[in-house]
XYZ file of C-alpha atoms in Angstrom:
105
model
C 22.313 3.987 -38.865
C 19.811 1.830 -40.648
C 16.086 2.131 -40.181
C 15.974 -1.232 -38.392
C 18.645 -0.195 -35.879
C 16.899 3.126 -35.309
C 13.616 1.301 -34.607
C 15.344 -1.064 -32.146
C 16.931 1.878 -30.289
C 13.579 3.702 -30.073
C 11.799 0.589 -28.762
C 14.565 0.025 -26.184
C 14.394 3.634 -24.968
C 10.608 3.602 -24.705
C 10.749 0.266 -22.881
C 13.204 1.729 -20.377
C 10.623 4.357 -19.437
C 8.052 1.767 -18.345
C 8.385 1.351 -14.568
C 9.136 -2.113 -13.283
C 7.178 -3.101 -10.199
C 4.950 -0.032 -10.172
C 3.009 0.704 -6.996
C -0.374 2.424 -6.652
C -0.258 6.205 -6.660
C -2.503 8.362 -4.472
C -2.962 12.113 -4.685
C -2.047 12.329 -1.023
C 0.835 10.144 0.082
C 1.025 11.392 3.668
C -1.705 8.978 4.764
C -1.291 5.680 2.931
C -4.313 3.405 2.905
C -4.353 0.998 5.832
C -6.787 -1.120 7.836
C -8.816 0.384 10.679
C -6.953 -1.845 13.139
C -3.569 -0.565 11.939
C -4.795 3.043 11.932
C -6.051 2.612 15.521
C -2.644 1.290 16.604
C -0.920 4.374 15.193
C -3.468 6.940 16.436
C -3.228 8.798 19.743
C -7.027 9.118 19.793
C -9.903 7.268 18.124
C -13.508 8.462 18.388
C -16.818 8.825 16.591
C -18.709 12.067 16.421
C -21.024 14.272 14.406
C -19.593 17.358 12.719
C -21.184 20.399 14.336
C -19.292 23.158 12.487
C -16.359 24.075 10.320
C -14.502 27.372 10.713
C -11.885 28.593 8.266
C -8.803 29.590 10.274
C -6.572 30.705 7.406
C -6.769 30.534 3.638
C -5.363 27.002 3.922
C -6.720 25.504 7.159
C -10.141 24.657 8.594
C -11.080 23.774 12.190
C -13.857 21.172 12.355
C -15.814 20.708 15.594
C -17.268 17.311 16.494
C -19.934 16.409 19.043
C -18.242 13.227 20.284
C -20.496 10.250 21.005
C -17.962 7.423 21.552
C -14.287 7.351 22.536
C -12.309 4.193 21.725
C -8.815 5.400 22.525
C -7.063 8.378 24.049
C -8.213 11.552 25.742
C -11.044 13.188 23.784
C -13.364 16.042 24.817
C -17.159 16.007 24.428
C -16.730 18.754 21.810
C -13.493 17.959 19.962
C -11.811 20.137 17.357
C -9.782 18.787 14.440
C -7.691 21.117 12.277
C -7.001 20.072 8.697
C -5.825 21.556 5.455
C -8.526 22.966 3.226
C -6.973 21.228 0.203
C -7.044 17.480 -0.326
C -3.756 17.702 -2.218
C -2.195 18.791 1.102
C -3.793 15.812 2.886
C -6.779 17.860 4.033
C -10.298 16.534 4.340
C -13.627 18.302 3.915
C -16.229 17.007 6.362
C -20.007 17.310 5.932
C -21.778 19.104 8.781
C -24.327 16.857 10.496
C -22.593 13.664 9.386
C -21.060 11.123 11.774
C -17.402 10.083 11.285
C -14.921 7.645 12.779
C -11.784 9.691 13.512
C -8.238 8.434 13.940
C -6.113 11.317 15.254
């Protein structure tokens, strides 16, 4: 095989590795980015609240307690608990105590 043919084959193989129509990649694909309106449609409960505490349940899960101040959808308690993975790669989220969040659950 000549050097020119070898170069053409290499370029063709490398070109085949480039994805056509690539889509964005997120570290966590279980919750694709969406609008608040769409997230509210899909959620069983939507509320705002301030994180009052976080308790590690296992080596992989954390229970976060919220002092709920507004309920927009669903049945939510005044003190609501959310359990999440401790690792963001497993779609977990680390909340900041004392901070207010809008929750879609």
